[in-house]
mmCIF file of C-alpha atoms in Angstrom:
data_model
loop_
_atom_site.group_PDB
_atom_site.id
_atom_site.type_symbol
_atom_site.label_atom_id
_atom_site.label_comp_id
_atom_site.label_asym_id
_atom_site.label_seq_id
_atom_site.Cartn_x
_atom_site.Cartn_y
_atom_site.Cartn_z
ATOM 1 C CA UNK A 3 32.304 -68.654 83.195
ATOM 2 C CA UNK A 4 31.964 -66.858 79.952
ATOM 3 C CA UNK A 5 32.617 -69.973 77.945
ATOM 4 C CA UNK A 6 30.017 -71.833 79.969
ATOM 5 C CA UNK A 7 27.426 -69.226 79.144
ATOM 6 C CA UNK A 8 28.307 -69.379 75.462
ATOM 7 C CA UNK A 9 28.105 -73.179 75.453
ATOM 8 C CA UNK A 10 24.711 -73.104 77.147
ATOM 9 C CA UNK A 11 23.557 -70.344 74.743
ATOM 10 C CA UNK A 12 24.015 -72.470 71.622
ATOM 11 C CA UNK A 13 21.967 -75.347 73.075
ATOM 12 C CA UNK A 14 18.793 -73.313 72.426
ATOM 13 C CA UNK A 15 17.177 -73.620 69.018
ATOM 14 C CA UNK A 16 17.220 -69.965 67.926
ATOM 15 C CA UNK A 17 17.812 -68.679 64.501
ATOM 16 C CA UNK A 18 21.351 -67.511 63.806
ATOM 17 C CA UNK A 19 20.700 -63.757 63.704
ATOM 18 C CA UNK A 20 18.971 -63.740 67.064
ATOM 19 C CA UNK A 21 21.786 -65.901 68.546
ATOM 20 C CA UNK A 22 24.467 -63.523 67.341
ATOM 21 C CA UNK A 23 22.780 -60.334 68.539
ATOM 22 C CA UNK A 24 21.903 -61.764 71.959
ATOM 23 C CA UNK A 25 25.397 -63.253 72.344
ATOM 24 C CA UNK A 26 26.980 -59.855 71.759
ATOM 25 C CA UNK A 27 24.703 -58.291 74.322
ATOM 26 C CA UNK A 28 25.507 -60.933 77.025
ATOM 27 C CA UNK A 29 29.269 -60.689 76.504
ATOM 28 C CA UNK A 30 29.228 -56.925 76.795
ATOM 29 C CA UNK A 31 27.032 -57.069 79.885
ATOM 30 C CA UNK A 32 29.494 -59.428 81.622
ATOM 31 C CA UNK A 33 32.482 -57.269 80.707
ATOM 32 C CA UNK A 34 30.760 -54.155 82.030
ATOM 33 C CA UNK A 35 30.001 -55.873 85.301
ATOM 34 C CA UNK A 36 33.654 -56.797 85.691
ATOM 35 C CA UNK A 37 34.870 -53.117 85.459
ATOM 36 C CA UNK A 38 35.717 -51.094 88.573
ATOM 37 C CA UNK A 39 32.898 -49.361 90.403
ATOM 38 C CA UNK A 40 34.343 -45.832 89.926
ATOM 39 C CA UNK A 41 34.264 -46.014 86.135
ATOM 40 C CA UNK A 42 31.384 -44.483 84.202
ATOM 41 C CA UNK A 43 29.454 -47.105 82.335
ATOM 42 C CA UNK A 44 28.859 -46.690 78.633
ATOM 43 C CA UNK A 45 25.622 -47.635 77.079
ATOM 44 C CA UNK A 46 25.360 -50.462 74.678
ATOM 45 C CA UNK A 47 24.396 -47.996 72.002
ATOM 46 C CA UNK A 48 27.652 -46.067 72.487
ATOM 47 C CA UNK A 49 29.772 -49.240 72.383
ATOM 48 C CA UNK A 50 28.162 -50.998 69.468
ATOM 49 C CA UNK A 51 26.718 -48.147 67.543
ATOM 50 C CA UNK A 52 23.541 -50.193 67.271
ATOM 51 C CA UNK A 53 20.324 -48.562 68.406
ATOM 52 C CA UNK A 54 18.538 -51.228 70.400
ATOM 53 C CA UNK A 55 15.466 -49.273 71.394
ATOM 54 C CA UNK A 56 14.044 -52.088 73.432
ATOM 55 C CA UNK A 57 17.015 -52.104 75.910
ATOM 56 C CA UNK A 58 17.142 -49.079 78.216
ATOM 57 C CA UNK A 59 20.521 -47.796 79.457
ATOM 58 C CA UNK A 60 21.492 -46.000 82.619
ATOM 59 C CA UNK A 61 22.248 -42.324 82.243
ATOM 60 C CA UNK A 62 25.191 -41.219 84.433
ATOM 61 C CA UNK A 63 24.729 -38.263 86.771
ATOM 62 C CA UNK A 64 26.645 -35.166 85.640
ATOM 63 C CA UNK A 65 29.745 -34.420 87.710
ATOM 64 C CA UNK A 66 31.876 -31.293 87.811
ATOM 65 C CA UNK A 67 31.769 -28.616 85.115
ATOM 66 C CA UNK A 68 30.099 -29.813 81.993
ATOM 67 C CA UNK A 69 32.282 -29.854 78.921
ATOM 68 C CA UNK A 70 31.090 -27.391 76.301
ATOM 69 C CA UNK A 71 30.261 -29.164 73.153
ATOM 70 C CA UNK A 72 31.364 -27.236 70.035
ATOM 71 C CA UNK A 73 29.571 -27.862 66.778
ATOM 72 C CA UNK A 74 31.687 -27.190 63.722
ATOM 73 C CA UNK A 75 29.939 -26.396 60.481
ATOM 74 C CA UNK A 76 32.033 -26.986 57.431
ATOM 75 C CA UNK A 77 31.692 -24.376 54.710
ATOM 76 C CA UNK A 78 32.519 -25.864 51.345
ATOM 77 C CA UNK A 79 35.008 -23.944 49.241
ATOM 78 C CA UNK A 80 33.115 -22.563 46.272
ATOM 79 C CA UNK A 81 34.154 -23.999 42.952
ATOM 80 C CA UNK A 82 34.768 -21.319 40.357
ATOM 81 C CA UNK A 83 32.547 -21.803 37.375
ATOM 82 C CA UNK A 84 34.261 -20.821 34.151
ATOM 83 C CA UNK A 85 32.736 -17.932 32.237
ATOM 84 C CA UNK A 86 30.190 -19.189 29.726
ATOM 85 C CA UNK A 87 29.949 -17.047 26.599
ATOM 86 C CA UNK A 88 26.509 -15.703 25.773
ATOM 87 C CA UNK A 89 25.182 -17.550 22.730
ATOM 88 C CA UNK A 90 25.171 -15.345 19.627
ATOM 89 C CA UNK A 91 21.761 -15.428 17.909
ATOM 90 C CA UNK A 92 21.748 -16.500 14.289
ATOM 91 C CA UNK A 93 19.939 -14.281 11.768
ATOM 92 C CA UNK A 94 16.841 -15.940 10.411
ATOM 93 C CA UNK A 95 15.083 -15.625 7.086
ATOM 94 C CA UNK A 96 12.392 -12.972 7.209
ATOM 95 C CA UNK A 97 8.926 -13.820 6.021
ATOM 96 C CA UNK A 98 8.356 -12.349 2.573
ATOM 97 C CA UNK A 99 4.999 -11.289 1.215
ATOM 98 C CA UNK A 100 3.447 -13.698 -1.263
ATOM 99 C CA UNK A 101 0.177 -13.568 -3.126
ATOM 100 C CA UNK A 102 -1.500 -14.935 -6.195
ATOM 101 C CA UNK A 103 -0.116 -13.369 -9.371
ATOM 102 C CA UNK A 104 -0.600 -13.873 -13.055
ATOM 103 C CA UNK A 105 0.460 -17.326 -14.332
ATOM 104 C CA UNK A 106 4.226 -17.646 -14.654
ATOM 105 C CA UNK A 107 5.013 -14.703 -12.379
ATOM 106 C CA UNK A 108 6.690 -14.731 -8.978
ATOM 107 C CA UNK A 109 7.710 -11.861 -6.661
ATOM 108 C CA UNK A 110 11.434 -11.144 -6.596
ATOM 109 C CA UNK A 111 13.385 -9.125 -4.030
ATOM 110 C CA UNK A 112 16.356 -7.079 -5.193
ATOM 111 C CA UNK A 113 17.832 -5.644 -1.966
ATOM 112 C CA UNK A 114 20.423 -8.005 -0.495
ATOM 113 C CA UNK A 115 21.186 -5.970 2.633
ATOM 114 C CA UNK A 116 18.446 -6.989 5.078
ATOM 115 C CA UNK A 117 19.269 -4.197 7.521
ATOM 116 C CA UNK A 118 19.053 -1.541 4.798
ATOM 117 C CA UNK A 119 15.764 -3.024 3.634
ATOM 118 C CA UNK A 120 14.245 -2.944 7.136
ATOM 119 C CA UNK A 121 15.501 0.564 7.811
ATOM 120 C CA UNK A 122 13.859 1.796 4.614
ATOM 121 C CA UNK A 123 10.702 -0.196 5.248
ATOM 122 C CA UNK A 124 10.060 1.031 8.799
ATOM 123 C CA UNK A 125 12.056 4.252 8.987
ATOM 124 C CA UNK A 126 10.597 7.715 9.335
ATOM 125 C CA UNK A 127 9.558 9.582 6.197
ATOM 126 C CA UNK A 128 9.238 6.345 4.248
ATOM 127 C CA UNK A 129 6.374 4.975 2.182
ATOM 128 C CA UNK A 130 3.916 2.849 4.124
ATOM 129 C CA UNK A 131 3.913 -0.908 3.590
ATOM 130 C CA UNK A 132 1.428 -1.736 0.880
ATOM 131 C CA UNK A 133 2.362 1.254 -1.259
ATOM 132 C CA UNK A 134 1.939 -0.008 -4.803
ATOM 133 C CA UNK A 135 2.783 1.188 -8.328
ATOM 134 C CA UNK A 136 1.101 0.103 -11.568
ATOM 135 C CA UNK A 137 3.167 0.873 -14.698
ATOM 136 C CA UNK A 138 0.760 1.064 -17.652
ATOM 137 C CA UNK A 139 1.770 0.790 -21.301
ATOM 138 C CA UNK A 140 -0.180 2.843 -23.852
ATOM 139 C CA UNK A 141 0.147 2.726 -27.602
ATOM 140 C CA UNK A 142 -2.590 3.812 -29.965
ATOM 141 C CA UNK A 143 -5.779 5.515 -28.805
ATOM 142 C CA UNK A 144 -8.171 5.161 -31.704
ATOM 143 C CA UNK A 145 -10.293 7.960 -33.094
ATOM 144 C CA UNK A 146 -13.896 8.098 -31.841
ATOM 145 C CA UNK A 147 -16.090 5.465 -33.482
ATOM 146 C CA UNK A 148 -13.252 3.068 -34.359
ATOM 147 C CA UNK A 149 -13.008 -0.354 -32.751
ATOM 148 C CA UNK A 150 -9.806 -1.910 -31.513
ATOM 149 C CA UNK A 151 -8.487 -4.825 -33.565
ATOM 150 C CA UNK A 152 -5.043 -5.156 -31.936
ATOM 151 C CA UNK A 153 -4.108 -5.820 -28.341
ATOM 152 C CA UNK A 154 -2.133 -2.599 -28.037
ATOM 153 C CA UNK A 155 -5.003 -0.395 -29.229
ATOM 154 C CA UNK A 156 -7.812 1.030 -27.122
ATOM 155 C CA UNK A 157 -10.889 2.987 -28.066
ATOM 156 C CA UNK A 158 -11.470 6.571 -27.100
ATOM 157 C CA UNK A 159 -14.435 5.508 -24.971
ATOM 158 C CA UNK A 160 -12.324 3.054 -23.003
ATOM 159 C CA UNK A 161 -9.521 5.593 -22.605
ATOM 160 C CA UNK A 162 -11.892 8.185 -21.145
ATOM 161 C CA UNK A 163 -13.543 5.585 -18.932
ATOM 162 C CA UNK A 164 -10.207 4.392 -17.597
ATOM 163 C CA UNK A 165 -8.852 7.845 -16.778
ATOM 164 C CA UNK A 166 -12.007 8.649 -14.776
ATOM 165 C CA UNK A 167 -12.025 5.215 -13.150
ATOM 166 C CA UNK A 168 -8.392 5.508 -12.022
ATOM 167 C CA UNK A 169 -9.234 8.788 -10.309
ATOM 168 C CA UNK A 170 -12.290 7.262 -8.609
ATOM 169 C CA UNK A 171 -10.168 4.401 -7.257
ATOM 170 C CA UNK A 172 -7.788 6.916 -5.702
ATOM 171 C CA UNK A 173 -4.764 6.426 -7.960
ATOM 172 C CA UNK A 174 -2.242 9.168 -8.676
ATOM 173 C CA UNK A 175 0.661 9.283 -11.117
ATOM 174 C CA UNK A 176 4.386 9.453 -10.410
ATOM 175 C CA UNK A 177 7.390 10.300 -12.564
ATOM 176 C CA UNK A 178 10.379 8.124 -13.395
ATOM 177 C CA UNK A 179 12.523 9.928 -10.824
ATOM 178 C CA UNK A 180 9.921 9.330 -8.117
ATOM 179 C CA UNK A 181 9.724 5.658 -9.078
ATOM 180 C CA UNK A 182 13.516 5.308 -8.845
ATOM 181 C CA UNK A 183 13.551 6.879 -5.391
ATOM 182 C CA UNK A 184 10.688 4.672 -4.242
ATOM 183 C CA UNK A 185 12.123 1.401 -5.514
ATOM 184 C CA UNK A 186 15.635 2.080 -4.238
ATOM 185 C CA UNK A 187 14.946 3.882 -0.963
ATOM 186 C CA UNK A 188 11.201 3.538 -0.297
ATOM 187 C CA UNK A 189 10.727 7.269 -0.569
ATOM 188 C CA UNK A 190 7.186 8.491 -0.018
ATOM 189 C CA UNK A 191 4.852 8.416 -3.008
ATOM 190 C CA UNK A 192 1.041 8.170 -3.150
ATOM 191 C CA UNK A 193 -0.059 4.872 -1.614
ATOM 192 C CA UNK A 194 -1.802 3.871 -4.862
ATOM 193 C CA UNK A 195 0.353 5.082 -7.728
ATOM 194 C CA UNK A 196 0.646 4.503 -11.438
ATOM 195 C CA UNK A 197 3.138 5.589 -14.076
ATOM 196 C CA UNK A 198 1.533 6.205 -17.458
ATOM 197 C CA UNK A 199 3.951 5.363 -20.300
ATOM 198 C CA UNK A 200 3.121 6.196 -23.907
ATOM 199 C CA UNK A 201 5.285 4.182 -26.311
ATOM 200 C CA UNK A 202 6.648 5.144 -29.743
ATOM 201 C CA UNK A 203 6.541 8.348 -31.719
ATOM 202 C CA UNK A 204 2.965 9.556 -31.276
ATOM 203 C CA UNK A 205 3.299 13.363 -31.128
ATOM 204 C CA UNK A 206 -0.443 14.093 -31.053
ATOM 205 C CA UNK A 207 -1.490 11.508 -28.473
ATOM 206 C CA UNK A 208 -0.126 13.426 -25.439
ATOM 207 C CA UNK A 209 -2.773 16.031 -26.244
ATOM 208 C CA UNK A 210 -5.472 13.463 -25.377
ATOM 209 C CA UNK A 211 -3.913 12.988 -21.937
ATOM 210 C CA UNK A 212 -3.399 16.656 -21.177
ATOM 211 C CA UNK A 213 -6.917 17.514 -19.855
ATOM 212 C CA UNK A 214 -6.662 14.651 -17.342
ATOM 213 C CA UNK A 215 -3.098 15.544 -16.401
ATOM 214 C CA UNK A 216 -4.083 19.132 -15.649
ATOM 215 C CA UNK A 217 -7.320 18.267 -13.835
ATOM 216 C CA UNK A 218 -5.733 15.648 -11.586
ATOM 217 C CA UNK A 219 -2.195 17.028 -11.269
ATOM 218 C CA UNK A 220 -0.889 13.956 -13.104
ATOM 219 C CA UNK A 221 2.107 13.323 -15.341
ATOM 220 C CA UNK A 222 2.758 11.341 -18.532
ATOM 221 C CA UNK A 223 5.986 9.565 -19.481
ATOM 222 C CA UNK A 224 6.925 9.379 -23.167
ATOM 223 C CA UNK A 225 8.943 6.361 -24.312
ATOM 224 C CA UNK A 226 10.496 8.176 -27.234
ATOM 225 C CA UNK A 227 12.757 6.764 -29.986
ATOM 226 C CA UNK A 228 15.391 9.406 -30.748
ATOM 227 C CA UNK A 229 15.862 8.563 -34.407
ATOM 228 C CA UNK A 230 17.868 11.007 -36.523
ATOM 229 C CA UNK A 231 14.801 11.456 -38.735
ATOM 230 C CA UNK A 232 13.118 13.553 -36.038
ATOM 231 C CA UNK A 233 12.485 17.037 -37.439
ATOM 232 C CA UNK A 234 13.247 20.211 -35.537
ATOM 233 C CA UNK A 235 9.529 21.018 -35.516
ATOM 234 C CA UNK A 236 8.777 17.688 -33.835
ATOM 235 C CA UNK A 237 11.488 18.259 -31.269
ATOM 236 C CA UNK A 238 10.018 21.683 -30.570
ATOM 237 C CA UNK A 239 6.613 20.088 -29.994
ATOM 238 C CA UNK A 240 8.068 17.544 -27.564
ATOM 239 C CA UNK A 241 9.957 20.292 -25.754
ATOM 240 C CA UNK A 242 6.742 22.272 -25.364
ATOM 241 C CA UNK A 243 5.055 19.278 -23.759
ATOM 242 C CA UNK A 244 7.904 18.886 -21.293
ATOM 243 C CA UNK A 245 7.854 22.576 -20.415
ATOM 244 C CA UNK A 246 4.318 22.176 -19.059
ATOM 245 C CA UNK A 247 5.724 20.046 -16.234
ATOM 246 C CA UNK A 248 3.168 17.345 -17.096
ATOM 247 C CA UNK A 249 5.278 15.328 -19.531
ATOM 248 C CA UNK A 250 8.721 13.727 -19.341
ATOM 249 C CA UNK A 251 10.772 11.898 -21.964
ATOM 250 C CA UNK A 252 12.576 8.587 -21.424
ATOM 251 C CA UNK A 253 14.478 6.354 -23.854
ATOM 252 C CA UNK A 254 12.765 3.909 -26.177
ATOM 253 C CA UNK A 255 15.911 3.143 -28.114
ATOM 254 C CA UNK A 256 17.272 5.123 -31.033
ATOM 255 C CA UNK A 257 15.778 3.455 -34.088
ATOM 256 C CA UNK A 258 13.449 1.184 -32.119
ATOM 257 C CA UNK A 259 15.516 -1.854 -33.082
ATOM 258 C CA UNK A 260 14.602 -5.078 -31.317
ATOM 259 C CA UNK A 261 17.469 -6.395 -29.222
ATOM 260 C CA UNK A 262 17.777 -10.137 -29.695
ATOM 261 C CA UNK A 263 20.638 -12.592 -29.225
ATOM 262 C CA UNK A 264 21.478 -12.217 -32.925
ATOM 263 C CA UNK A 265 21.320 -8.393 -33.009
ATOM 264 C CA UNK A 266 24.710 -6.947 -34.077
ATOM 265 C CA UNK A 267 26.743 -5.452 -31.252
ATOM 266 C CA UNK A 268 26.944 -2.008 -32.846
ATOM 267 C CA UNK A 269 23.154 -1.870 -33.163
ATOM 268 C CA UNK A 270 22.708 -2.782 -29.502
ATOM 269 C CA UNK A 271 25.183 -0.110 -28.468
ATOM 270 C CA UNK A 272 23.414 2.527 -30.574
ATOM 271 C CA UNK A 273 20.018 1.633 -29.114
ATOM 272 C CA UNK A 274 21.352 2.016 -25.595
ATOM 273 C CA UNK A 275 23.920 4.826 -25.746
ATOM 274 C CA UNK A 276 22.736 7.149 -28.496
ATOM 275 C CA UNK A 277 19.415 8.194 -26.868
ATOM 276 C CA UNK A 278 21.233 9.364 -23.740
ATOM 277 C CA UNK A 279 23.059 12.195 -25.472
ATOM 278 C CA UNK A 280 20.114 13.100 -27.720
ATOM 279 C CA UNK A 281 17.572 13.370 -24.896
ATOM 280 C CA UNK A 282 20.006 15.260 -22.702
ATOM 281 C CA UNK A 283 20.666 17.758 -25.482
ATOM 282 C CA UNK A 284 16.948 18.549 -25.898
ATOM 283 C CA UNK A 285 15.688 18.324 -22.314
ATOM 284 C CA UNK A 286 18.779 19.123 -20.220
ATOM 285 C CA UNK A 287 18.499 15.814 -18.339
ATOM 286 C CA UNK A 288 19.696 12.328 -19.162
ATOM 287 C CA UNK A 289 17.049 9.613 -19.238
ATOM 288 C CA UNK A 290 16.788 7.351 -16.197
ATOM 289 C CA UNK A 291 14.644 4.640 -17.789
ATOM 290 C CA UNK A 292 15.021 2.496 -20.879
ATOM 291 C CA UNK A 293 11.725 1.205 -22.198
ATOM 292 C CA UNK A 294 12.985 -1.787 -24.192
ATOM 293 C CA UNK A 295 11.956 -1.475 -27.884
ATOM 294 C CA UNK A 296 9.382 -4.167 -28.548
ATOM 295 C CA UNK A 297 10.009 -5.387 -25.011
ATOM 296 C CA UNK A 298 13.104 -7.301 -26.186
ATOM 297 C CA UNK A 299 16.271 -7.588 -24.120
ATOM 298 C CA UNK A 300 19.179 -9.915 -23.485
ATOM 299 C CA UNK A 301 21.467 -10.573 -20.536
ATOM 300 C CA UNK A 302 24.270 -8.622 -22.232
ATOM 301 C CA UNK A 303 22.035 -5.668 -23.111
ATOM 302 C CA UNK A 304 20.728 -5.421 -19.542
ATOM 303 C CA UNK A 305 24.305 -5.266 -18.247
ATOM 304 C CA UNK A 306 25.196 -2.677 -20.881
ATOM 305 C CA UNK A 307 22.176 -0.508 -20.059
ATOM 306 C CA UNK A 308 22.997 -0.537 -16.366
ATOM 307 C CA UNK A 309 26.630 0.361 -17.131
ATOM 308 C CA UNK A 310 25.390 3.214 -19.319
ATOM 309 C CA UNK A 311 23.599 4.738 -16.328
ATOM 310 C CA UNK A 312 20.006 3.621 -16.770
ATOM 311 C CA UNK A 313 18.394 2.941 -13.402
ATOM 312 C CA UNK A 314 15.175 1.321 -14.614
ATOM 313 C CA UNK A 315 14.047 -0.737 -17.571
ATOM 314 C CA UNK A 316 10.527 -1.686 -18.671
ATOM 315 C CA UNK A 317 9.312 -4.748 -20.557
ATOM 316 C CA UNK A 318 5.971 -5.514 -22.177
ATOM 317 C CA UNK A 319 5.223 -8.338 -19.747
ATOM 318 C CA UNK A 320 2.100 -7.869 -17.654
ATOM 319 C CA UNK A 321 3.055 -9.549 -14.353
ATOM 320 C CA UNK A 322 1.325 -7.385 -11.771
ATOM 321 C CA UNK A 323 1.958 -4.243 -9.711
ATOM 322 C CA UNK A 324 5.303 -3.445 -8.110
ATOM 323 C CA UNK A 325 6.220 -2.513 -4.540
ATOM 324 C CA UNK A 326 9.374 -1.649 -2.640
ATOM 325 C CA UNK A 327 11.725 -4.657 -2.855
ATOM 326 C CA UNK A 328 8.951 -6.678 -4.485
ATOM 327 C CA UNK A 329 8.851 -7.087 -8.272
ATOM 328 C CA UNK A 330 6.710 -9.757 -9.986
ATOM 329 C CA UNK A 331 8.752 -11.340 -12.782
ATOM 330 C CA UNK A 332 8.514 -14.264 -15.160
ATOM 331 C CA UNK A 333 11.294 -16.637 -16.128
ATOM 332 C CA UNK A 334 12.773 -14.461 -18.950
ATOM 333 C CA UNK A 335 13.153 -11.482 -16.619
ATOM 334 C CA UNK A 336 14.431 -13.538 -13.692
ATOM 335 C CA UNK A 337 17.149 -15.000 -15.898
ATOM 336 C CA UNK A 338 18.931 -11.640 -16.271
ATOM 337 C CA UNK A 339 19.203 -11.196 -12.477
ATOM 338 C CA UNK A 340 18.469 -7.448 -12.411
ATOM 339 C CA UNK A 341 14.804 -6.890 -11.498
ATOM 340 C CA UNK A 342 14.866 -3.100 -11.773
ATOM 341 C CA UNK A 343 15.938 -3.308 -15.414
ATOM 342 C CA UNK A 344 13.041 -5.565 -16.460
ATOM 343 C CA UNK A 345 9.991 -4.088 -14.737
ATOM 344 C CA UNK A 346 6.525 -5.295 -15.807
ATOM 345 C CA UNK A 347 3.843 -3.126 -17.369
ATOM 346 C CA UNK A 348 0.107 -3.594 -17.584
ATOM 347 C CA UNK A 349 -1.415 -3.309 -21.035
ATOM 348 C CA UNK A 350 -3.784 -0.374 -21.464
ATOM 349 C CA UNK A 351 -6.534 -2.649 -22.827
ATOM 350 C CA UNK A 352 -6.807 -4.263 -19.360
ATOM 351 C CA UNK A 353 -5.610 -1.354 -17.248
ATOM 352 C CA UNK A 354 -8.780 -1.198 -15.141
ATOM 353 C CA UNK A 355 -8.348 -4.844 -14.130
ATOM 354 C CA UNK A 356 -4.706 -4.140 -13.282
ATOM 355 C CA UNK A 357 -5.723 -1.363 -10.887
ATOM 356 C CA UNK A 358 -8.222 -3.591 -9.066
ATOM 357 C CA UNK A 359 -5.584 -6.281 -8.705
ATOM 358 C CA UNK A 360 -3.143 -3.705 -7.364
ATOM 359 C CA UNK A 361 -5.602 -2.579 -4.689
ATOM 360 C CA UNK A 362 -6.062 -6.168 -3.520
ATOM 361 C CA UNK A 363 -2.314 -6.737 -3.322
ATOM 362 C CA UNK A 364 -1.786 -3.411 -1.563
ATOM 363 C CA UNK A 365 -4.265 -4.297 1.178
ATOM 364 C CA UNK A 366 -2.873 -7.825 1.638
ATOM 365 C CA UNK A 367 0.713 -6.552 1.771
ATOM 366 C CA UNK A 368 -0.185 -3.969 4.422
ATOM 367 C CA UNK A 369 -1.872 -6.627 6.580
ATOM 368 C CA UNK A 370 1.093 -8.990 6.294
ATOM 369 C CA UNK A 371 3.503 -6.177 7.173
ATOM 370 C CA UNK A 372 1.562 -5.440 10.352
ATOM 371 C CA UNK A 373 1.732 -9.110 11.345
ATOM 372 C CA UNK A 374 5.517 -9.413 10.933
ATOM 373 C CA UNK A 375 6.460 -5.961 12.214
ATOM 374 C CA UNK A 376 7.423 -7.216 15.689
ATOM 375 C CA UNK A 377 9.589 -9.974 14.245
ATOM 376 C CA UNK A 378 11.308 -7.555 11.876
ATOM 377 C CA UNK A 379 11.871 -5.018 14.660
ATOM 378 C CA UNK A 380 13.493 -7.746 16.772
ATOM 379 C CA UNK A 381 15.718 -8.722 13.846
ATOM 380 C CA UNK A 382 16.744 -5.091 13.378
ATOM 381 C CA UNK A 383 17.498 -4.647 17.085
ATOM 382 C CA UNK A 384 19.579 -7.840 17.233
ATOM 383 C CA UNK A 385 21.548 -7.623 14.020
ATOM 384 C CA UNK A 386 21.335 -4.065 12.699
ATOM 385 C CA UNK A 387 21.763 -1.837 15.762
ATOM 386 C CA UNK A 388 25.382 -1.224 16.841
ATOM 387 C CA UNK A 389 26.142 -2.265 20.413
ATOM 388 C CA UNK A 390 27.016 0.459 22.931
ATOM 389 C CA UNK A 391 30.641 1.418 22.704
ATOM 390 C CA UNK A 392 31.006 0.267 19.101
#
């Protein structure tokens, strides 16, 4: 019978897929009809797993106690994720202050420890960002009525004008010791400072400064050659100046010999070492600064001066004002790789211009510091603050 049905089935002209599906259905229907009457029929869906929505199936009546169907939910075993180390941040280069300087000059930083620099920059009881110092080099102040014919000379009129002008602009003076403490540790000094340095052996010239020093509570620094030709009377005069508390004496060499590459070694040593003992014997304090005679220095002499105990050195280059960890230098000074020993100085003949420039740089530096403060605080917190438990 079954084979007869199959034979008849293929006589129709149906497409293959329809033939196959309908053939399966007919065979299963015949087999189901042949089963015993007591057996529960299964639907075509249950037998074939094919959902034929268009063919309804009989649903058997429930008999006896229904079997409880248990649904099992599989809980996957968690996979242990290996510990991932927290990435260590890499220190970045901090943004340094830059501004337009005199031709050939560029700002140089001299503190290599970034954390120490930031601690001094933003710590309590430290000078505010933008605090600026203008070292000024004086030589001859001409008698009234005379006109200047050399770059190092200034007239009396200009000298008096400048001293009043500096006060009007809000500048104050500092000593060598105060400058050392500021440059090395950012110790507090007046926001707009200058250090007035009078070069060479000019025993009467400090008297021209004295009225301004007393009126403004200012100081004057003498760059004094300690030559053996100095009389006892001249030493007594210098000592009297220092006793006023308005004048200090720093080294300007011994015989004011220019230190060049060809200068004999013994001459270089005398220019550097001899003034230390002479000044200390007359003023009970060793000099901290060496004002290079004629502004001349060499790599070897800079090393020697630092080894001798000098903390600062001054050139005759006018490069601009100086700030904490910010010294404008030209190529000759940069070549010796010790910025504090080759500090710039403004010439007295253009000292008023130097003060105006310093005010501009001071304001710009303060603005830039405010902009980068958050970044520098983050750097300090990440790389300069010990972790708990360390």
